[in-house]
Coordinates of C-alpha atoms in Angstrom, one line a residue:
M1438 CA -13.7 16.0 -6.5
R1439 CA -13.2 12.6 -8.7
S1440 CA -9.8 13.3 -8.4
L1441 CA -9.7 13.3 -4.5
R1442 CA -12.4 10.1 -4.6
T1443 CA -9.5 8.2 -6.9
I1444 CA -6.7 9.0 -4.1
L1445 CA -8.6 8.0 -1.3
H1446 CA -9.8 4.2 -3.1
L1447 CA -6.4 3.9 -3.5
I1448 CA -5.1 4.7 0.1
R1449 CA -7.7 2.7 1.4
N1450 CA -7.6 -0.1 -1.3
P1451 CA -4.3 -1.5 -2.7
R1452 CA -4.4 -2.4 -5.8
S1453 CA -1.8 -5.7 -7.1
G1454 CA -1.7 -3.6 -10.1
E1455 CA -0.7 -0.1 -8.6
N1456 CA 2.4 1.7 -9.7
L1457 CA 5.8 2.8 -7.9
G1458 CA 4.5 6.3 -7.3
Q1459 CA 1.1 5.4 -5.8
K1460 CA 2.9 2.4 -3.6
I1461 CA 5.1 5.6 -2.4
A1462 CA 2.5 7.7 -1.5
R1463 CA 0.2 5.3 0.4
N1464 CA 3.1 4.2 2.2
A1465 CA 4.3 7.6 3.0
F1466 CA 0.6 8.7 4.0
W1467 CA -0.1 6.0 6.5
L1468 CA 3.3 6.1 8.4
T1469 CA 2.7 10.1 8.6
A1470 CA -1.1 9.3 9.9
G1471 CA 0.4 7.2 12.2
D1472 CA 2.8 9.1 13.9
V1473 CA 0.8 11.8 14.1
L1474 CA -2.0 10.4 15.6
N1475 CA 0.9 8.5 18.2
R1476 CA 2.2 11.5 18.8
L1477 CA -1.0 13.4 20.0
L1478 CA -2.5 10.2 22.0
K1479 CA 1.1 9.5 23.7
A1480 CA 1.4 13.5 24.4
A1481 CA -2.3 13.9 26.0
L1482 CA -0.8 10.1 28.1
I1483 CA 2.5 12.2 29.1
V1484 CA 0.4 15.2 30.4
F1485 CA -2.2 13.0 32.6
I1486 CA 0.1 10.8 34.1
T1487 CA 2.7 13.7 35.0
R1488 CA -0.5 15.2 36.8
T1489 CA -1.6 12.1 38.6
L1490 CA 1.5 10.2 39.8
P1491 CA 3.9 11.5 42.1
V1492 CA 7.6 12.7 40.9
S1493 CA 8.7 9.3 42.2
E1494 CA 6.6 7.4 40.9
Y1495 CA 6.5 9.0 37.3
G1496 CA 10.9 8.9 37.7
A1497 CA 10.8 5.0 39.0
F1498 CA 8.5 4.7 35.6
S1499 CA 11.1 6.3 33.6
F1500 CA 14.0 4.8 34.5
S1501 CA 12.6 1.3 33.9
L1502 CA 11.8 2.2 30.6
N1503 CA 15.1 3.8 29.3
L1504 CA 16.9 1.2 31.3
L1505 CA 14.6 -1.5 29.4
S1506 CA 14.8 0.4 26.2
L1507 CA 18.8 0.2 26.2
T1508 CA 18.9 -3.8 27.7
F1509 CA 16.6 -4.8 24.2
I1510 CA 19.3 -3.4 22.1
T1511 CA 20.3 -7.5 21.8
A1512 CA 17.1 -8.7 21.2
D1513 CA 17.0 -7.7 17.4
F1514 CA 20.7 -7.1 15.8
G1515 CA 19.8 -6.3 12.9
I1516 CA 17.4 -9.4 11.6
S1517 CA 14.3 -7.9 11.3
N1518 CA 15.9 -5.2 8.9
V1519 CA 17.3 -7.9 7.0
L1520 CA 14.2 -9.8 6.6
Q1521 CA 12.3 -6.8 5.6
R1522 CA 15.1 -6.5 2.4
K1523 CA 14.7 -10.0 1.4
F1524 CA 10.9 -10.0 1.5
S1525 CA 11.1 -6.6 -0.3
E1526 CA 12.8 -9.0 -3.3
K1527 CA 11.3 -12.5 -3.1
E1528 CA 9.1 -14.1 0.0
D1529 CA 11.1 -16.9 1.4
K1530 CA 9.5 -19.3 3.8
E1531 CA 12.7 -20.4 5.0
Y1532 CA 14.3 -16.9 5.6
F1533 CA 10.8 -15.8 7.5
S1534 CA 11.2 -19.1 9.8
T1535 CA 15.0 -19.2 10.3
S1536 CA 14.8 -15.2 11.2
F1537 CA 11.9 -16.0 13.8
V1538 CA 13.9 -18.4 15.4
I1539 CA 17.6 -16.5 15.9
K1540 CA 14.7 -13.5 17.0
V1541 CA 13.1 -15.7 19.5
M1542 CA 16.8 -16.6 20.6
L1543 CA 18.1 -12.9 21.0
L1544 CA 15.0 -12.2 23.1
V1545 CA 15.7 -14.7 25.5
V1546 CA 19.4 -13.5 25.8
A1547 CA 17.5 -9.4 26.0
I1548 CA 15.4 -10.8 28.9
L1549 CA 18.4 -12.4 30.9
I1550 CA 20.7 -9.3 30.3
T1551 CA 17.7 -7.2 31.4
T1552 CA 16.9 -9.2 34.5
V1553 CA 21.0 -8.8 35.7
A1554 CA 20.7 -5.6 35.1
V1555 CA 17.3 -4.4 37.1
K1556 CA 18.4 -6.8 39.9
L1557 CA 21.9 -4.8 39.6
S1558 CA 19.8 -1.8 40.2
D1559 CA 17.5 0.8 42.6
P1560 CA 15.3 -1.9 43.7
R1561 CA 12.4 0.1 43.8
I1562 CA 12.0 -0.1 39.9
T1563 CA 12.1 -3.7 40.3
A1564 CA 8.5 -4.9 39.9
I1565 CA 8.0 -2.0 37.3
A1566 CA 10.7 -3.0 35.1
F1567 CA 9.6 -6.9 35.3
I1568 CA 6.0 -5.8 33.9
L1569 CA 7.8 -3.9 30.9
I1570 CA 9.9 -6.4 30.1
L1571 CA 6.1 -8.3 28.7
M1572 CA 5.1 -5.1 27.1
M1573 CA 9.4 -4.9 25.2
A1574 CA 8.9 -8.6 24.3
F1575 CA 5.2 -8.3 22.9
D1576 CA 6.8 -5.0 21.2
V1577 CA 9.4 -6.8 19.7
L1578 CA 7.3 -9.6 18.3
K1579 CA 4.9 -7.3 16.8
G1580 CA 8.1 -5.4 15.1
F1581 CA 9.4 -8.8 13.3
F1582 CA 6.2 -9.6 12.4
L1583 CA 5.4 -6.3 10.9
V1584 CA 8.1 -6.7 8.4
I1585 CA 5.8 -9.0 6.8
P1586 CA 3.2 -5.9 5.5
S1587 CA 6.0 -3.4 5.4
S1588 CA 7.7 -5.4 2.7
Q1589 CA 4.3 -5.6 0.6
N1590 CA 4.1 -1.9 0.8
R1591 CA 1.0 -2.7 3.6
M1592 CA 2.2 0.1 5.6
D1593 CA -1.6 0.6 6.6
K1594 CA -1.1 -2.4 8.7
T1595 CA 2.1 -1.0 10.5
A1596 CA 0.4 2.5 11.1
I1597 CA -3.2 0.5 12.4
A1598 CA -0.9 -1.9 14.5
N1599 CA 0.7 0.7 16.1
T1600 CA -2.0 3.0 16.5
I1601 CA -3.9 -0.1 18.4
E1602 CA -1.0 -0.1 20.3
T1603 CA -0.6 3.5 21.6
A1604 CA -4.6 3.9 21.6
V1605 CA -5.1 1.0 24.3
T1606 CA -2.0 2.2 26.3
V1607 CA -4.1 6.0 26.8
L1608 CA -7.7 4.1 27.3
V1609 CA -6.6 1.8 29.8
G1610 CA -4.2 4.1 31.4
F1611 CA -6.8 7.0 32.0
L1612 CA -9.5 4.3 33.2
I1613 CA -7.1 2.4 35.8
L1614 CA -4.9 5.8 36.8
F1615 CA -7.7 7.4 38.3
K1616 CA -8.0 5.0 40.7
F1617 CA -4.9 3.1 41.0
P1618 CA -2.5 6.1 40.5
S1619 CA 0.9 4.3 40.6
A1620 CA 3.8 3.4 37.9
R1621 CA 2.6 0.0 38.6
T1622 CA -0.2 0.6 37.4
L1623 CA 0.9 2.7 34.2
A1624 CA 3.6 -0.4 33.3
W1625 CA 0.2 -2.7 33.3
A1626 CA -1.1 -0.2 30.9
Y1627 CA 1.5 -0.2 28.4
S1628 CA 1.9 -3.9 28.3
L1629 CA -1.8 -4.3 27.9
G1630 CA -1.7 -2.1 24.7
A1631 CA 1.4 -4.5 23.2
F1632 CA -0.2 -7.6 23.4
V1633 CA -3.0 -6.2 22.2
S1634 CA -1.2 -4.8 19.1
L1635 CA 0.8 -8.4 18.9
L1636 CA -2.7 -10.0 18.9
F1637 CA -3.6 -7.9 16.0
T1638 CA -0.6 -8.0 13.9
L1639 CA -0.4 -12.2 14.4
W1640 CA -3.9 -11.9 13.0
S1641 CA -2.9 -10.3 10.0
V1642 CA 0.4 -12.8 8.8
R1643 CA -1.9 -15.8 10.1
N1644 CA -1.3 -17.0 6.7
Y1645 CA 2.4 -17.3 6.5
F1646 CA 2.4 -19.9 10.0
K1647 CA 1.4 -22.9 8.0
D1648 CA 4.4 -25.9 8.7
F1649 CA 6.1 -22.7 10.2
F1650 CA 9.0 -24.5 11.5
A1651 CA 10.0 -27.1 8.8
F1652 CA 11.4 -23.7 7.2
V1653 CA 14.0 -23.9 9.7
K1654 CA 17.3 -24.0 8.0
K1655 CA 20.7 -24.1 10.6
P1656 CA 22.5 -23.2 8.0
L1657 CA 21.0 -20.5 7.5
M1658 CA 21.3 -18.7 10.6
K1659 CA 24.9 -17.8 9.7
T1660 CA 24.0 -15.8 6.8
I1661 CA 21.3 -14.0 8.5
V1662 CA 23.3 -13.0 11.5
A1663 CA 26.3 -12.0 9.2
A1664 CA 24.1 -9.4 7.2
G1665 CA 22.5 -8.1 10.2
W1666 CA 25.3 -7.4 13.0
P1667 CA 26.8 -4.3 11.1
L1668 CA 23.2 -2.9 11.5
A1669 CA 22.7 -3.5 14.7
L1670 CA 25.9 -1.9 15.7
G1671 CA 25.6 0.9 13.4
G1672 CA 22.2 1.8 15.2
M1673 CA 23.8 1.6 18.2
A1674 CA 26.5 3.9 17.5
W1675 CA 24.5 6.3 15.9
G1676 CA 21.9 6.0 19.0
L1677 CA 25.1 6.4 21.1
M1678 CA 26.5 9.5 19.1
N1679 CA 23.2 11.4 19.9
T1680 CA 23.7 11.6 23.8
T1681 CA 27.8 11.5 23.9
D1682 CA 28.0 15.3 23.6
S1683 CA 25.0 15.7 26.7
L1684 CA 26.9 13.3 28.6
I1685 CA 30.5 14.8 28.0
L1686 CA 28.9 18.2 28.4
G1687 CA 27.9 17.5 31.8
W1688 CA 30.4 15.4 33.0
L1689 CA 32.8 18.8 32.0
K1690 CA 30.1 21.8 32.8
G1691 CA 28.0 20.7 34.9
L1692 CA 24.3 20.1 34.4
E1693 CA 22.6 23.5 34.0
L1694 CA 24.1 23.2 30.6
V1695 CA 22.8 19.8 29.6
A1696 CA 19.1 21.1 30.3
F1697 CA 19.7 24.1 27.8
Y1698 CA 21.9 21.8 25.5
N1699 CA 18.7 18.7 25.4
A1700 CA 16.1 21.9 25.3
A1701 CA 17.7 23.0 21.7
A1702 CA 18.3 19.6 20.8
K1703 CA 15.1 18.3 21.5
I1704 CA 13.2 20.2 18.8
P1705 CA 15.6 18.4 15.9
Q1706 CA 14.5 15.1 17.2
F1707 CA 11.2 15.8 17.2
L1708 CA 11.4 16.7 13.7
G1709 CA 13.4 13.9 12.3
P1710 CA 11.2 11.4 11.9
I1711 CA 9.9 13.3 8.7
G1712 CA 12.9 12.0 7.0
G1713 CA 12.3 8.6 8.6
I1714 CA 8.6 8.6 6.9
I1715 CA 10.0 9.1 3.4
I1716 CA 12.8 6.6 4.1
G1717 CA 10.4 4.3 5.4
A1718 CA 7.7 4.7 2.5
T1719 CA 10.2 4.3 -0.5
F1720 CA 12.4 1.3 1.5
P1721 CA 10.5 -1.8 -0.2
S1722 CA 10.3 0.1 -4.1
L1723 CA 14.3 0.8 -3.2
V1724 CA 14.7 -2.8 -3.6
L1725 CA 12.4 -3.7 -5.8
T1726 CA 14.1 -1.6 -8.5
L1727 CA 17.4 -3.1 -7.6
K1728 CA 17.0 -4.9 -11.4
N1729 CA 15.7 -1.9 -13.1
P1730 CA 19.0 0.2 -12.9
E1731 CA 17.2 3.2 -14.9
T1732 CA 14.1 3.3 -12.2
H1733 CA 16.2 2.9 -9.2
R1734 CA 18.4 5.9 -10.6
R1735 CA 15.5 8.1 -10.7
L1736 CA 14.0 6.7 -7.7
F1737 CA 16.9 7.4 -6.0
E1738 CA 17.1 11.0 -7.3
R1739 CA 13.4 11.9 -6.3
I1740 CA 13.4 10.6 -2.7
N1741 CA 16.9 12.5 -2.7
E1742 CA 15.2 15.8 -3.8
L1743 CA 12.4 15.5 -1.7
L1744 CA 14.2 15.0 1.3
F1745 CA 16.5 17.9 0.5
S1746 CA 13.3 20.4 -0.1
I1747 CA 11.8 19.2 3.3
T1748 CA 15.0 19.8 5.4
I1749 CA 16.6 22.8 3.6
P1750 CA 13.8 25.6 4.8
I1751 CA 13.4 23.9 7.7
A1752 CA 17.3 24.2 9.1
A1753 CA 17.3 27.6 7.1
G1754 CA 13.8 28.8 9.2
G1755 CA 15.3 27.4 12.1
L1756 CA 18.3 29.8 11.9
I1757 CA 16.3 32.8 11.7
V1758 CA 13.6 31.8 14.3
A1759 CA 16.0 30.1 17.1
T1760 CA 15.5 32.3 19.4
P1761 CA 12.0 33.4 19.2
L1762 CA 11.2 29.4 18.8
V1763 CA 12.9 28.5 21.8
V1764 CA 11.3 31.7 24.2
K1765 CA 7.8 30.0 23.1
L1766 CA 8.6 26.7 24.0
Y1767 CA 11.0 26.9 27.0
G1768 CA 10.4 30.5 28.5
A1769 CA 12.8 33.3 28.7
N1770 CA 14.9 31.4 30.8
Y1771 CA 15.8 29.0 28.0
K1772 CA 17.3 32.0 25.6
P1773 CA 20.8 31.2 25.9
A1774 CA 19.7 27.5 23.8
A1775 CA 18.9 29.5 20.9
F1776 CA 22.7 29.6 19.5
V1777 CA 23.1 25.8 19.8
L1778 CA 19.5 25.4 18.5
G1779 CA 20.6 27.4 15.3
L1780 CA 23.7 24.9 15.0
L1781 CA 21.7 21.8 15.5
I1782 CA 19.1 22.2 13.4
L1783 CA 21.7 22.7 10.6
N1784 CA 22.3 18.7 11.5
L1785 CA 18.5 17.9 10.1
V1786 CA 19.6 18.4 6.9
Q1787 CA 22.9 16.2 6.7
T1788 CA 21.4 13.1 9.0
A1789 CA 18.5 12.9 6.9
I1790 CA 20.6 12.3 4.0
S1791 CA 22.9 10.1 5.5
F1792 CA 20.2 7.7 7.0
F1793 CA 19.2 7.6 3.6
L1794 CA 22.2 6.7 2.1
A1795 CA 22.3 4.4 4.9
Q1796 CA 19.4 2.3 3.7
L1797 CA 20.4 2.6 0.2
I1798 CA 23.8 1.0 1.2
F1799 CA 22.1 -1.6 3.2
V1800 CA 19.5 -2.3 0.3
H1801 CA 22.9 -3.5 -1.9
N1802 CA 24.3 -5.2 1.2
H1803 CA 27.2 -3.4 2.0
Q1804 CA 25.9 -2.3 5.3
K1805 CA 29.8 -3.0 7.0
K1806 CA 31.0 -0.1 5.0
S1807 CA 28.1 2.3 6.5
L1808 CA 29.2 0.9 10.1
S1809 CA 32.5 1.8 9.8
Y1810 CA 31.5 5.6 8.7
I1811 CA 29.2 6.0 11.2
S1812 CA 31.9 4.4 13.8
L1813 CA 34.2 6.7 12.6
G1814 CA 32.1 9.7 13.1
W1815 CA 31.3 8.5 16.7
V1816 CA 34.8 8.4 17.7
L1817 CA 35.7 12.1 16.2
N1818 CA 32.4 13.3 18.2
I1819 CA 34.1 12.2 21.7
A1820 CA 37.5 13.4 20.5
L1821 CA 35.7 17.1 19.7
C1822 CA 33.9 16.9 22.8
F1823 CA 36.4 16.4 24.8
A1824 CA 38.3 19.5 22.8
L1825 CA 35.8 21.9 22.2
I1826 CA 33.0 21.6 25.4
P1827 CA 36.4 23.1 27.9
V1828 CA 36.9 25.8 25.8
Y1829 CA 33.2 26.6 24.7
G1830 CA 30.8 25.1 26.5
M1831 CA 27.4 23.7 24.8
T1832 CA 28.5 25.6 21.7
G1833 CA 31.8 23.2 21.8
A1834 CA 29.5 20.7 22.0
A1835 CA 27.0 21.8 18.9
L1836 CA 29.9 22.1 17.2
A1837 CA 31.4 18.5 18.0
S1838 CA 28.0 17.0 16.8
L1839 CA 27.5 19.3 13.7
L1840 CA 31.2 18.3 12.4
S1841 CA 31.0 14.7 13.4
Q1842 CA 28.0 14.4 11.4
N1843 CA 29.0 15.8 8.7
L1844 CA 31.8 13.3 8.3
I1845 CA 29.3 10.4 8.0
F1846 CA 27.7 12.7 5.5
L1847 CA 30.3 13.1 3.4
S1848 CA 31.7 9.5 3.8
H1849 CA 28.2 8.0 2.5
V1850 CA 28.0 10.7 -0.2
H1851 CA 31.6 9.8 -1.3
F1852 CA 30.7 5.9 -0.9
V1853 CA 27.6 5.9 -3.1
R1854 CA 29.2 8.1 -5.6
K1855 CA 31.9 6.2 -6.5
T1856 CA 30.3 2.5 -5.6
Y1857 CA 26.8 3.2 -7.6
G1858 CA 27.2 6.2 -9.7
L1859 CA 24.3 8.3 -8.1
N1860 CA 25.3 11.9 -7.2
I1861 CA 23.7 13.6 -4.2
F1862 CA 24.6 17.1 -5.9
Y1863 CA 23.1 17.9 -9.3
G1864 CA 21.5 20.9 -11.0
E1865 CA 18.1 20.3 -9.8
L1866 CA 18.7 20.8 -6.5
I1867 CA 19.7 24.2 -7.1
K1868 CA 15.9 25.3 -6.7
P1869 CA 15.3 24.2 -3.3
F1870 CA 18.0 26.6 -2.0
V1871 CA 16.4 29.0 -4.2
A1872 CA 13.2 29.0 -2.5
A1873 CA 14.8 28.7 0.8
S1874 CA 17.4 32.0 0.0
V1875 CA 14.1 34.1 -0.9
M1876 CA 12.5 32.5 2.2
V1877 CA 15.2 34.1 4.5
A1878 CA 15.1 37.1 2.7
A1879 CA 11.4 38.0 3.5
L1880 CA 12.0 36.8 7.1
L1881 CA 14.8 39.0 7.6
L1882 CA 12.8 42.2 6.0
I1883 CA 10.1 41.3 8.5
G1884 CA 12.6 40.8 11.4
A1885 CA 11.2 37.3 12.0
G1886 CA 13.8 36.8 14.5
Q1887 CA 12.1 38.7 16.7
G1888 CA 8.5 38.4 15.8
P1889 CA 6.1 35.7 17.1
V1890 CA 6.6 32.3 15.6
L1891 CA 3.1 31.5 15.3
F1892 CA 3.4 34.0 12.4
T1893 CA 6.5 33.7 11.2
I1894 CA 7.1 30.0 10.4
P1895 CA 3.7 29.8 8.5
F1896 CA 4.8 33.1 6.7
G1897 CA 8.0 31.3 5.9
A1898 CA 6.3 28.2 4.8
M1899 CA 4.3 30.4 2.5
I1900 CA 6.8 32.2 0.8
Y1901 CA 8.8 29.1 0.2
G1902 CA 6.2 27.0 -1.3
I1903 CA 5.1 29.8 -3.5
I1904 CA 8.9 30.2 -5.0
L1905 CA 9.2 26.1 -5.3
L1906 CA 6.2 25.8 -6.9
A1907 CA 7.2 28.5 -9.6
L1908 CA 10.9 27.1 -10.0
K1909 CA 8.2 23.5 -11.4
P1910 CA 10.9 21.0 -9.2
K1911 CA 11.5 17.7 -11.0
V1912 CA 9.8 16.0 -7.7
L1913 CA 6.6 17.8 -7.6
T1914 CA 5.9 17.1 -11.0
D1915 CA 6.1 13.0 -10.3
L1916 CA 4.2 14.0 -7.4
K1917 CA 1.7 14.6 -9.9
N1918 CA 1.8 12.1 -12.0
I1919 CA 1.5 9.5 -9.0
W1920 CA -2.1 8.8 -9.8
K1921 CA -1.7 8.5 -13.6
P1922 CA -0.7 5.0 -15.3
A1923 CA 2.0 6.7 -17.1
Y1924 CA 4.6 6.9 -13.9
P1925 CA 6.9 4.1 -14.4
Q1926 CA 6.4 0.3 -13.4
A1927 CA 8.1 -1.1 -10.7
L1928 CA 8.4 -4.9 -11.1
P1929 CA 5.9 -7.3 -10.8
P1930 CA 4.2 -7.2 -7.5
I1931 CA 4.7 -9.8 -5.1
Q1932 CA 2.2 -12.7 -4.8
P1933 CA 1.0 -14.1 -1.4
L1934 CA 2.1 -17.5 -0.7

């Protein structure tokens, strides 16, 4: 009980002298809790919306939201990531103020582009889209200011801000959609949620606004934009690659196969944030430890081991339970998607590691290299789609995705090993592979490929956990030591301005 009280105290009350492991654990807790809660709230709202709004109204809202998600890509251009890296190393008022001015200019450009796009689109979405522009603008500003607590390892403020937005949106949505069931009403609920969340965020960073515009430096703008544009283009290329295979499949083979393919793809996409939470929780610490090579290397290895330990059993188990899982989620009509899921689930391992390595490369300010690898993977994906889909259909699309992601993965692995002397594959990784192999054997013995997934998934997780604990991986030892003062210290904590 005493250990539990200690853990809860550290989660709620971050200390200036806490060690590196405690910072990462607290960040991971808040990001996980926030993500789970937000997903549950959003799921409840989506179920309510689909049962309340006419199909045409919900379609107009979804189209508007997707359109704005595309046009507002220009509102960031990697500026927030660059600022987070800078603040994780050292707080800089000039960097902060100058980044904000750039952000506002990009936001204005995004609004203008969105206005033109809306005018050229279906007239039925015009009113909805202009309301959602407010939501997108509030979200862009909120995301920018949340860089400050995130860089200080205060992911609790990030989780609270995001949860406030979702909670207000859901509450207002439930209340007013009963009386006024329309897409416009829903858009106002989304905008109000974003506005309230922005107010909380501004209040939490209020101490940073003193003499704010006095620190704007025009010469610094070029430096910030130069560091940010590779991140922006890399993110766009990665996002486009996630939709390219589906689009080309639809053009060449029809919409029915797209339905099967997207149904299969949504499962690994749903599991993707697992790696994102770990990477997000450790990013500030990766920056802080740059000046301490040994601590930096050890942190890199533990993140690498943790990502492999989580994604390998999911991918291995996914291969076994693909068919019953697809049937359970979507019904027997979607059984053809099971084989595609078996291929796409393998991407979970390499995409998680690739994203981690891309963040590591960004920490070292070599993001242009990562951009080149992601862009090359996207080009390969397009070429393979046109080569394989006509022959193999949606299996060809899955193979194109798998092979192009593999190119990105191997390119990042090679660069990190050659440039930083950090190896991705080493002896410690044998342990999760062994544990996953035993798990697969156990699942095959009980006929998991045809059995109920509500039993086989927990059973497989239990077998994997028992074997992994028996092998005593270093990452679990370090997790146990998080709450002990013997854990290696990071650099001195950053003092507030």
